[in-house]
Coordinates of C-alpha atoms and ligand atoms in Angstrom, one line a residue:
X1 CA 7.1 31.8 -8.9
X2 CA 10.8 32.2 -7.0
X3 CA 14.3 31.1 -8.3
X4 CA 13.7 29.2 -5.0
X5 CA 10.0 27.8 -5.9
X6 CA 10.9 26.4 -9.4
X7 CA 14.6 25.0 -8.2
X8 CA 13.1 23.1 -5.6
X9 CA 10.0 22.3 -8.3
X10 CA 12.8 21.2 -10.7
X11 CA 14.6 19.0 -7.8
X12 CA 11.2 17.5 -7.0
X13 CA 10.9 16.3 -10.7
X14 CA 14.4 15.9 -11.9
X15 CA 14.4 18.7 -14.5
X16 CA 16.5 21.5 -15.7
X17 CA 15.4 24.8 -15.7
X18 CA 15.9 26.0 -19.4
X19 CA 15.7 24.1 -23.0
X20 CA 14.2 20.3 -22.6
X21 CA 11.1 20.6 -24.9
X22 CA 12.4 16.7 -25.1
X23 CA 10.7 15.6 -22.2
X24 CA 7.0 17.2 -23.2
X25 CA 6.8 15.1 -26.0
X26 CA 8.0 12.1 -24.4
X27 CA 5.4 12.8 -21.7
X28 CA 2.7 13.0 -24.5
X29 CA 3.2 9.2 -25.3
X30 CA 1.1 8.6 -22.1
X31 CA -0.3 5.6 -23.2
X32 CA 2.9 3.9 -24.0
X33 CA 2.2 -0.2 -24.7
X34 CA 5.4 -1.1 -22.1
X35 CA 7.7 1.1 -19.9
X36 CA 10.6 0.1 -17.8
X37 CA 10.3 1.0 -13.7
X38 CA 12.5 -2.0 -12.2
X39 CA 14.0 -1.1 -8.5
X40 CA 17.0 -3.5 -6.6
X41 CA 17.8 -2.7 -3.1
X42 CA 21.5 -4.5 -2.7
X43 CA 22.3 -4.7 1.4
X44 CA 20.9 -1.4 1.7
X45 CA 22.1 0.4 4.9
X46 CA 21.2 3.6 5.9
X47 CA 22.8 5.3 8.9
X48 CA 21.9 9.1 10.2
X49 CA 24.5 10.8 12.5
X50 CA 22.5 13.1 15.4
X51 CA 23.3 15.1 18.4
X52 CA 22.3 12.0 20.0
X53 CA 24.5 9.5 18.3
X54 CA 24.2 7.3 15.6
X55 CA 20.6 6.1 14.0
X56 CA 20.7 2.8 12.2
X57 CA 17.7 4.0 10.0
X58 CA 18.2 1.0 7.4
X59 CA 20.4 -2.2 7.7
X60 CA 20.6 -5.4 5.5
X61 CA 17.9 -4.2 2.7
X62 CA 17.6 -6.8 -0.3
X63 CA 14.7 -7.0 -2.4
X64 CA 13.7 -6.5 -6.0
X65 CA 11.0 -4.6 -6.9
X66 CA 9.4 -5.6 -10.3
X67 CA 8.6 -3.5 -13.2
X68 CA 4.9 -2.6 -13.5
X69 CA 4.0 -4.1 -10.4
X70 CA 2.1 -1.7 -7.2
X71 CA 4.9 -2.0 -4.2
X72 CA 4.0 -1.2 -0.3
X73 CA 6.3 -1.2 2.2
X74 CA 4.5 -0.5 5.3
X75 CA 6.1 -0.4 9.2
X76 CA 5.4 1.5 12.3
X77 CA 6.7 5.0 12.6
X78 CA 10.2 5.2 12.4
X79 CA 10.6 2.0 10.4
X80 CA 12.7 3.4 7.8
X81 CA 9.8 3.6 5.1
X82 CA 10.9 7.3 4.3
X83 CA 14.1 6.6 4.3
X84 CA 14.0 3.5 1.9
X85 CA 11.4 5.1 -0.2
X86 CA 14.0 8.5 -0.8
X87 CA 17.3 6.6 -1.6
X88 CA 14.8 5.3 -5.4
X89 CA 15.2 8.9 -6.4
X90 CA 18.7 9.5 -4.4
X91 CA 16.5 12.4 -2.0
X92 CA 18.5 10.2 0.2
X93 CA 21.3 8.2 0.0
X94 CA 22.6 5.0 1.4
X95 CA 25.2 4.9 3.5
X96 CA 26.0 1.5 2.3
X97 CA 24.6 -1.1 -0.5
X98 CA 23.8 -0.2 -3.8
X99 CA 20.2 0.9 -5.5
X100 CA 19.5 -0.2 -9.0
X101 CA 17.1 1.7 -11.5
X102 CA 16.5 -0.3 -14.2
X103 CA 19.6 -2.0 -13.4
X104 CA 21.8 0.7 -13.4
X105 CA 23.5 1.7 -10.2
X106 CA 22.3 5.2 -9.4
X107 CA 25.3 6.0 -6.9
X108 CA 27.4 6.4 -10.1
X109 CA 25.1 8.8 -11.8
X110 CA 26.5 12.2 -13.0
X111 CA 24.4 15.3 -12.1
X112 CA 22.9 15.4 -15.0
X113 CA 22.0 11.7 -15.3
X114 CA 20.4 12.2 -12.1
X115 CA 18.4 15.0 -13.4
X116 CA 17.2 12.8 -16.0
X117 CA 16.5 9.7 -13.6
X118 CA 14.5 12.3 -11.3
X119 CA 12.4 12.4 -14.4
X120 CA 11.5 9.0 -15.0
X121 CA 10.3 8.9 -10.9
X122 CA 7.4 11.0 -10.1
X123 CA 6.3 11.5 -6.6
X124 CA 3.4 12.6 -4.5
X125 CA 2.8 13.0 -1.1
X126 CA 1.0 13.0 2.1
X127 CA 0.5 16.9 2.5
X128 CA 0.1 17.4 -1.6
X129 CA 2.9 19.7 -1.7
X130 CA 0.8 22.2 -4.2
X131 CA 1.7 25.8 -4.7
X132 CA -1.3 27.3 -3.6
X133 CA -1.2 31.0 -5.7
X134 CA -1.0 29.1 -8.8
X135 CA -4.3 27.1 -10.4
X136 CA -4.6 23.8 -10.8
X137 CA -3.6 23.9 -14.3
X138 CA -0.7 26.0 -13.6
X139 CA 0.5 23.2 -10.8
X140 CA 0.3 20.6 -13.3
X141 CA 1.6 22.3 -15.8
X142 CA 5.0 23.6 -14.0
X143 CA 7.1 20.8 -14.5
X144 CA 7.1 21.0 -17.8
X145 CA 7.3 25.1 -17.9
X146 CA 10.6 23.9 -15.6
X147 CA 11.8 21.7 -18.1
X148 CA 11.7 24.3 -21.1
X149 CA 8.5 23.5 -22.9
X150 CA 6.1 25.6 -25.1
X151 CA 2.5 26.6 -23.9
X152 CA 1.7 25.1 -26.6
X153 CA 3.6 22.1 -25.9
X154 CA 2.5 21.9 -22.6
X155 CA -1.9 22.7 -23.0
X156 CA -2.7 19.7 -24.9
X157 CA -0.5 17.3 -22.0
X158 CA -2.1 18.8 -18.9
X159 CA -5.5 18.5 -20.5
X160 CA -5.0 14.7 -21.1
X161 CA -4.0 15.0 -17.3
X162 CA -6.4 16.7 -16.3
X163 CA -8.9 14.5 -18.2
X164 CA -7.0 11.1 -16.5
X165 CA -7.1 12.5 -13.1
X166 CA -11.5 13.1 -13.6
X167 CA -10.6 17.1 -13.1
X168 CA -11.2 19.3 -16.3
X169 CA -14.0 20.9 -14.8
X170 CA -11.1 22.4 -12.0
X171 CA -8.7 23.6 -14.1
X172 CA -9.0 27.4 -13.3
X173 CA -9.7 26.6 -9.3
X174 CA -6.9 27.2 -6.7
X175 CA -5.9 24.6 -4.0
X176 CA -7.4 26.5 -1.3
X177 CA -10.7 25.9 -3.2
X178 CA -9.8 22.0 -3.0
X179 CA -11.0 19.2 -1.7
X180 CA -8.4 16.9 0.0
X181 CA -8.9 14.3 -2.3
X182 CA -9.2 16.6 -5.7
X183 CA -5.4 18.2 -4.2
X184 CA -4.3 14.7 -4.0
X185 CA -5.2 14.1 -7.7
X186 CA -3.5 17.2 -8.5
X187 CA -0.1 15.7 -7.0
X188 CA -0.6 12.6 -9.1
X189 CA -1.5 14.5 -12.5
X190 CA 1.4 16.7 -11.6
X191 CA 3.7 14.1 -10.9
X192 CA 3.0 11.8 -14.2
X193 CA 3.8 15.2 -15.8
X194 CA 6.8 14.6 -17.7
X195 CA 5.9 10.7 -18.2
X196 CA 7.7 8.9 -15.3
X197 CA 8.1 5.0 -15.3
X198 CA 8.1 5.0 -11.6
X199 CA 5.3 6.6 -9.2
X200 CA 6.9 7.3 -5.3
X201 CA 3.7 7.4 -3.1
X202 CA 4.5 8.8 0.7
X203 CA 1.5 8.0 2.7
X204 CA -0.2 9.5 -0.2
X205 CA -3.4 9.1 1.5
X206 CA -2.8 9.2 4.7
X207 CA -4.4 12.4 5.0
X208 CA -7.6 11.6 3.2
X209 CA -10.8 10.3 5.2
X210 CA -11.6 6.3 3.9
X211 CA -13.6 7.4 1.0
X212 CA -11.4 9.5 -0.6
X213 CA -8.6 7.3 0.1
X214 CA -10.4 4.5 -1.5
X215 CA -10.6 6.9 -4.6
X216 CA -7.4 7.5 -4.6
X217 CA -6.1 4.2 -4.4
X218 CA -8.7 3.4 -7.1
X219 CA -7.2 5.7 -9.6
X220 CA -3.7 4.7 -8.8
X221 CA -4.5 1.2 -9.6
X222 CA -6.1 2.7 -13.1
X223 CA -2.9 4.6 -13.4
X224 CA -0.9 1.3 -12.7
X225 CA -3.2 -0.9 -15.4
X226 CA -3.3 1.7 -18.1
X227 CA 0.2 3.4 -18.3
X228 CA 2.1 0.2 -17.0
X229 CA 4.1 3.0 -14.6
X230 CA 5.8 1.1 -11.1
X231 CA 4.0 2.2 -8.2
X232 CA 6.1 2.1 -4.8
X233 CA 3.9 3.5 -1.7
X234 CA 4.5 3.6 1.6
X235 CA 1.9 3.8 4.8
X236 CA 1.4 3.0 7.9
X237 CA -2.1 1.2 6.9
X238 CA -2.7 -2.3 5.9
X239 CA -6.1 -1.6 4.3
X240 CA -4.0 0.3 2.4
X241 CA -2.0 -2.2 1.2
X242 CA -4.6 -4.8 1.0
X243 CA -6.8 -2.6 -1.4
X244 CA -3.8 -1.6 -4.3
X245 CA -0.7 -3.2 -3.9
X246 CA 0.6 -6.7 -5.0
X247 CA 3.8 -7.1 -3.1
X248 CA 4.3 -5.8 0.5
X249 CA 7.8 -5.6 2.5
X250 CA 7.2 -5.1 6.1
X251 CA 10.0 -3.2 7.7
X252 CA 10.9 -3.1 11.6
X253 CA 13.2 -0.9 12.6
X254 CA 15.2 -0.7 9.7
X255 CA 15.0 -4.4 8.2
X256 CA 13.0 -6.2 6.7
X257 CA 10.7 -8.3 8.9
X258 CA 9.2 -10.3 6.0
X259 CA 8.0 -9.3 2.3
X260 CA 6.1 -11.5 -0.3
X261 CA 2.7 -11.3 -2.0
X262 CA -0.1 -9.3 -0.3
X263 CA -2.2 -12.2 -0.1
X264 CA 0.2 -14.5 1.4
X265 CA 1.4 -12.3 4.4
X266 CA -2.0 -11.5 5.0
X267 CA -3.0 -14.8 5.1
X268 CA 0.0 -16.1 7.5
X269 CA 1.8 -13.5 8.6
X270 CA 4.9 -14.8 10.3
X271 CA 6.2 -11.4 12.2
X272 CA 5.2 -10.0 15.7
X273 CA 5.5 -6.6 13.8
X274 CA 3.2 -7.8 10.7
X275 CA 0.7 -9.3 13.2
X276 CA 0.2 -6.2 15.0
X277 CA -0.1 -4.2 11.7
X278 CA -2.8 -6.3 10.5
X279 CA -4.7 -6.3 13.9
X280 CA -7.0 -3.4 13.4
X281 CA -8.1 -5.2 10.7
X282 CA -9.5 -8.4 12.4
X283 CA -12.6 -9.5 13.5
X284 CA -12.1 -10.1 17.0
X285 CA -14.6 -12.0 19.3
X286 CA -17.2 -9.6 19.9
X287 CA -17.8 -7.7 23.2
X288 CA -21.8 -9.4 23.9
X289 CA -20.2 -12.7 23.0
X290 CA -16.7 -12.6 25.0
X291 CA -18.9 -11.1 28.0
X292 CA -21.1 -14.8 28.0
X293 CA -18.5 -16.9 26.6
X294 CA -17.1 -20.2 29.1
X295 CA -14.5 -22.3 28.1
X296 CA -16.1 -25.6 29.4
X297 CA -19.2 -27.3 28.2
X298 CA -22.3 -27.0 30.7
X299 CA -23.0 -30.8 32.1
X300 CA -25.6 -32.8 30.5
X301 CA -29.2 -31.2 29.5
X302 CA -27.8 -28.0 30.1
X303 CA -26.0 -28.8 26.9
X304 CA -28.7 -28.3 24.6
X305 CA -29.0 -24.5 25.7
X306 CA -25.6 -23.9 24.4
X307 CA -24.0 -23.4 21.7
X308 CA -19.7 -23.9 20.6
X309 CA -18.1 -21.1 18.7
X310 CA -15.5 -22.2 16.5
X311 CA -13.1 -19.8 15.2
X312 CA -12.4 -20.7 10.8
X313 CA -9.3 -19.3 9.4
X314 CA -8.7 -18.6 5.6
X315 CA -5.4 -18.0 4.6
X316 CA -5.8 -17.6 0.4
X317 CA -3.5 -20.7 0.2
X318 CA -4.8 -23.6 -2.5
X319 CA -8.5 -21.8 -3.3
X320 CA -9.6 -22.8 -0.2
X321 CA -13.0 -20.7 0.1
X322 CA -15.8 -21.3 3.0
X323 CA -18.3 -23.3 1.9
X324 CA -21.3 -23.8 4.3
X325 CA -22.5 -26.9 2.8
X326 CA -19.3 -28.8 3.4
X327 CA -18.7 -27.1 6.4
X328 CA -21.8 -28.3 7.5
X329 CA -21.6 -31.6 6.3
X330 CA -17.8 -31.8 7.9
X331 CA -18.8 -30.9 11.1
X332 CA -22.1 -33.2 11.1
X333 CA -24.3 -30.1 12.6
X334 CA -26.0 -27.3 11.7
X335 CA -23.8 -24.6 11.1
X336 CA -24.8 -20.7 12.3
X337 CA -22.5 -17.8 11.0
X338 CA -21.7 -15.7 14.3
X339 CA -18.9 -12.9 13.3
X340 CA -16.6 -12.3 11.1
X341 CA -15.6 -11.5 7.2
X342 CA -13.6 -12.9 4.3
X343 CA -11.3 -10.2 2.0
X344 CA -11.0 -11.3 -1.7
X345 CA -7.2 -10.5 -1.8
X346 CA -5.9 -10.8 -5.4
X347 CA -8.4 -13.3 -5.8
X348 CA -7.7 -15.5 -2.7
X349 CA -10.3 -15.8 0.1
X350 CA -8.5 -14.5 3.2
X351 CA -10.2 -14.2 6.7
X352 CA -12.0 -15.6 10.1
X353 CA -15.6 -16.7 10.8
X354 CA -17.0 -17.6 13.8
X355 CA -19.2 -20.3 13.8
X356 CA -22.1 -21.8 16.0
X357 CA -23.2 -25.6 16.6
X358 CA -25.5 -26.4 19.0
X359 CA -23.3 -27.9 22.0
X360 CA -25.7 -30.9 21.7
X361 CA -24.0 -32.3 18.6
X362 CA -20.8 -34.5 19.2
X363 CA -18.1 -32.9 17.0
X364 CA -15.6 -34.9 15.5
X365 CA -11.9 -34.5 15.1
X366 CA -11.0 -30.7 14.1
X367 CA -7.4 -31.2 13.1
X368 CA -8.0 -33.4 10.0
X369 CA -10.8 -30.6 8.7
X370 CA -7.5 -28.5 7.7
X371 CA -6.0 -30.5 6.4
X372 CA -5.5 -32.0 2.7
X373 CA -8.7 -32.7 0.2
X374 CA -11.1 -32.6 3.5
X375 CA -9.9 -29.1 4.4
X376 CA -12.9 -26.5 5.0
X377 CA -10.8 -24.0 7.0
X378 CA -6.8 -23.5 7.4
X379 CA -7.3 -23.4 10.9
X380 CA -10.0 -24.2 13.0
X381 CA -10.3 -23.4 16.9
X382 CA -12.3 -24.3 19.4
X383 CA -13.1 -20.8 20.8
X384 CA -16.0 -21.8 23.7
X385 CA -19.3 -22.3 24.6
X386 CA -21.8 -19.8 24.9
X387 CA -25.6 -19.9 25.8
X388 CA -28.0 -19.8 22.4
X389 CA -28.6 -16.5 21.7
Ligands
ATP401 N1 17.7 13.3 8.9 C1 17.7 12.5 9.9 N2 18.5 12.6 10.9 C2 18.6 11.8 12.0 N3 17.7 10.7 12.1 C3 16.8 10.6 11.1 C4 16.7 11.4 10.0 N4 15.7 11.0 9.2 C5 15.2 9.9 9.8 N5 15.8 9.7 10.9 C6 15.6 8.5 11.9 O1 15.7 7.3 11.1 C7 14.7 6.4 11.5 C8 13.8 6.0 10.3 O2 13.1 7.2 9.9 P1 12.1 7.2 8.7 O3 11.5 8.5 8.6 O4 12.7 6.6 7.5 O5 11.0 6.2 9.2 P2 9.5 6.0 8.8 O6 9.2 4.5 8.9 O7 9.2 6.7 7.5 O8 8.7 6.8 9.9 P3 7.3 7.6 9.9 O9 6.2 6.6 9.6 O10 7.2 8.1 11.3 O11 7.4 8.7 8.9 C9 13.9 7.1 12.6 O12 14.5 6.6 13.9 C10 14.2 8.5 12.4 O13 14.1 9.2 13.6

C-alpha cells in the first residue's frame, strides 16, 4: 500500500494513521443493544462556483433524519443527492445552513473531531472502491490496520465481518475474482469496519443487475435490524427505495420536492418530479388493450359484447386492501381482474388494478365507492370500453 493509498483509505474512514487500537475494540461490540446515528439538515445550501458560473447544487434543505431508521433521498441526475449525501461526513461542505450529527454541529468540528466523526459514518459505493492487489480480508481489514490495531486485534473483527456479510469462504480471493455483488458486500463489511453508527450508501447498487441488488438491499436491511446502524442511500431508482427504505426525500434540482414515509409518497405522490420517478414502476394500460379500447359504450345489443375497464387505485392510506368480494358486491357485477399489481409497502397495500364488468350491467355511482366506510378503491376511473376478450 502507498502513503497515498492508506491517506486517502484513512480520509474515507475517518482514521488516523498510527496508535487508535481504541476504535477495534469499539468496533468488536457489533452487536451493540442501541447506537446513536441522528442527522439535521438546517437551510442547507450548497453552491459550486465553475467556469460557467455559479451552480445552485442545494438550496433551502430542512429535514431530520432519525436515528436507526433506512433514509433514501432519490432525484434525477444532477438533483443534488451527492452533494447532500457528502456534507453528513463534511466530504462536502455547505455553503450555507448547518448539519447536525447527533446534534452537534459538525461545521465547528476540529480536525481531529472530524477524524473521529468520519469514524462513526461508514460508506460504500456505486463502483466498490476496493483495492484490487489486496484480498478480501486484507480490504476489510485496512481500516483498522489505518487506525493502529494489532493483527490480532483486527482477525477476530474481520471474521465476524466476513461471517455477517455471508463471505468466509472468500477471504483469501482478490476483487478481480469477484462477483459484483460479493465486491459490493466487501464495501459494506469494510465500511462497518470500525463500528459506525451511520451507513452512507451512493447508488450502492446501482451497478448490480436486480438480483443482486435485491441481495444487497436485503442485507442492508439485516444490517439496519440487527446493529440498529442509520442507513442514508441515495439512487436514482424507486424500486430501490420501495424495497429498503422507510423515509424518502425527493429532491429536484437542489430542493426538496416532497419527503415523508415511503408508503405515503408512493401512494399519493404530490410532485411532477416524484410522479415521473415512480412511473417506470406502474402498470400502465396494456398495449393489446389500449389498441381495442373506445371511450364510448357500443349502442344497445352491441352492449353485451363489451366489456368496461375501470382503473382501482390503492394508496396504503386507512388499510384499505382490494377485496373482490366487496368489490363485486359494490359494483353489482361480476368483477374480472384485467392488469395490474398491488406492492405491500411497510405493510400498506399500494397500487392499480384494472378491472372488467360486462358493459351490460348498469353501474352505479363511482365517486361514493372511495369514499368513507363504503370505500373499495381510493380512486376509481372509468378507463373505457373494450370488446370481451
Ligand atoms: N465540484 C463541482 N463543481 C461544480 N458543479 C458541481 C460540482 N459537483 C456537483 N456539481 C453540480 O451540482 C449539481 C448537483 O450535483 P450532484 O452530483 O449533487 O447531483 P446528483 O443528484 O448526485 O446527480 P447524479 O445522479 O447525476 O450523480 C449538478 O448540477 C452538478 O453538475
Amino acid at each position: 500500500m502507498t502513503t497515498s493509498q492508506s491517506t486517502a483509505i484513512a480520509l474515507e474512514h475517518g482514521l488516523e494513521r498510527h496508535g487508535d487500537t481504541a476504535s477495534a475494540s469499539r468496533a468488536s461490540a457489533l452487536d451493540a443493544a442501541t447506537v446513536a446515528g441522528s442527522v439535521v439538515f438546517e437551510r442547507i445550501g450548497k453552491t459550486y462556483h465553475s467556469s460557467a458560473g455559479p451552480v445552485h447544487a442545494l438550496q433551502d434543505i430542512d429535514l431530520s433524519i432519525p436515528s436507526g431508521s433506512i433514509f433514501g433521498i432519490i432525484g434525477r441526475s444532477g438533483a443534488g443527492k451527492s452533494s447532500l449525501l457528502r456534507t453528513i461526513n463534511r466530504l462536502e461542505s455547505p455553503t450555507s445552513g448547518r448539519v447536525l450529527v447527533d446534534g452537534i454541529d459538525i461545521s465547528q468540528l476540529s480536525e481531529r473531531e472530524l477524524v473521529q466523526l468520519r469514524r462513526r459514518i461508514g460508506m460504500i459505493f456505486q463502483h466498490f472502491n476496493l483495492l484490487s492487489a489486496k484480498t478480501v480480508y486484507e480490504n476489510i481489514a485496512l481500516p483498522l490496520l489505518v487506525a493502529g490495531a494489532t493483527p490480532a486485534e483486527i482477525e477476530p473483527r474481520v471474521l465476524e465481518l466476513l461471517n455477517l456479510v455471508g463471505l468466509q469462504d472468500k477471504r483469501n480471493t482478490y476483487p478481480t475474482r469477484l462477483s459484483g455483488g460479493q465486491k459490493q458486500r466487501v464495501g459494506i463489511a469494510r465500511a462497518l469496519a470500525t463500528g459506525p453508527e451511520i451507513l452512507l450508501c451512493d447508488e450502492a447498487t446501482s451497478a448490480l443487475d436486480p438480483e443482486t441488488t435485491h441481495s444487497i438491499l436485503q442485507l442492508l436491511r439485516d444490517i439496519n435490524g440487527r446493529l440498529g446502524i442509520t442507513i442514508i442511500l441515495i439512487t436514482h431508482e424507486m424500486s430501490v427505495i420501495r424495497e429498503i427504505a422507510d423515509q424518502v426525500l425527493v429532491l429536484e434540482q437542489g430542493r426538496i420536492a416532497e419527503t415523508g414515509p415511503v408508503w405515503k409518497i408512493f401512494g399519493e405522490p404530490r410532485h411532477e418530479a416524484t410522479r415521473a420517478l415512480l412511473a417506470p414502476l406502474q402498470h400502465d394500460l396494456p398495449d393489446d388493450l389500449r389498441r381495442v379500447l373506445r371511450q364510448t359504450p357500443p349502442e344497445g345489443a352491441a352492449q353485451s359484447g363489451f366489456e368496461r375497464i375501470l382503473q382501482l387505485s390503492y394508496t396504503g392510506a386507512g388499510g384499505l386492501e382490494p377485496d373482490f368480494i366487496r368489490i363485486s358486491q359494490a359494483l353489482a357485477a361480476p368483477v374480472r381482474l384485467v392488469h395490474g399489481g398491488v406492492d405491500r409497502i411497510q405493510g400498506h397495500a399500494n397500487g392499480r388494478l384494472l378491472v372488467a364488468v360486462p358493459a351490460s350491467h348498469a353501474l352505479p355511482e363511482l365517486p361514493p365507492l372511495a369514499h368513507g366506510a363504503a370505500a373499495i378503491a381510493h380512486h376509481i376511473e372509468e378507463i373505457g370500453y373494450v370488446p370481451v376478450l
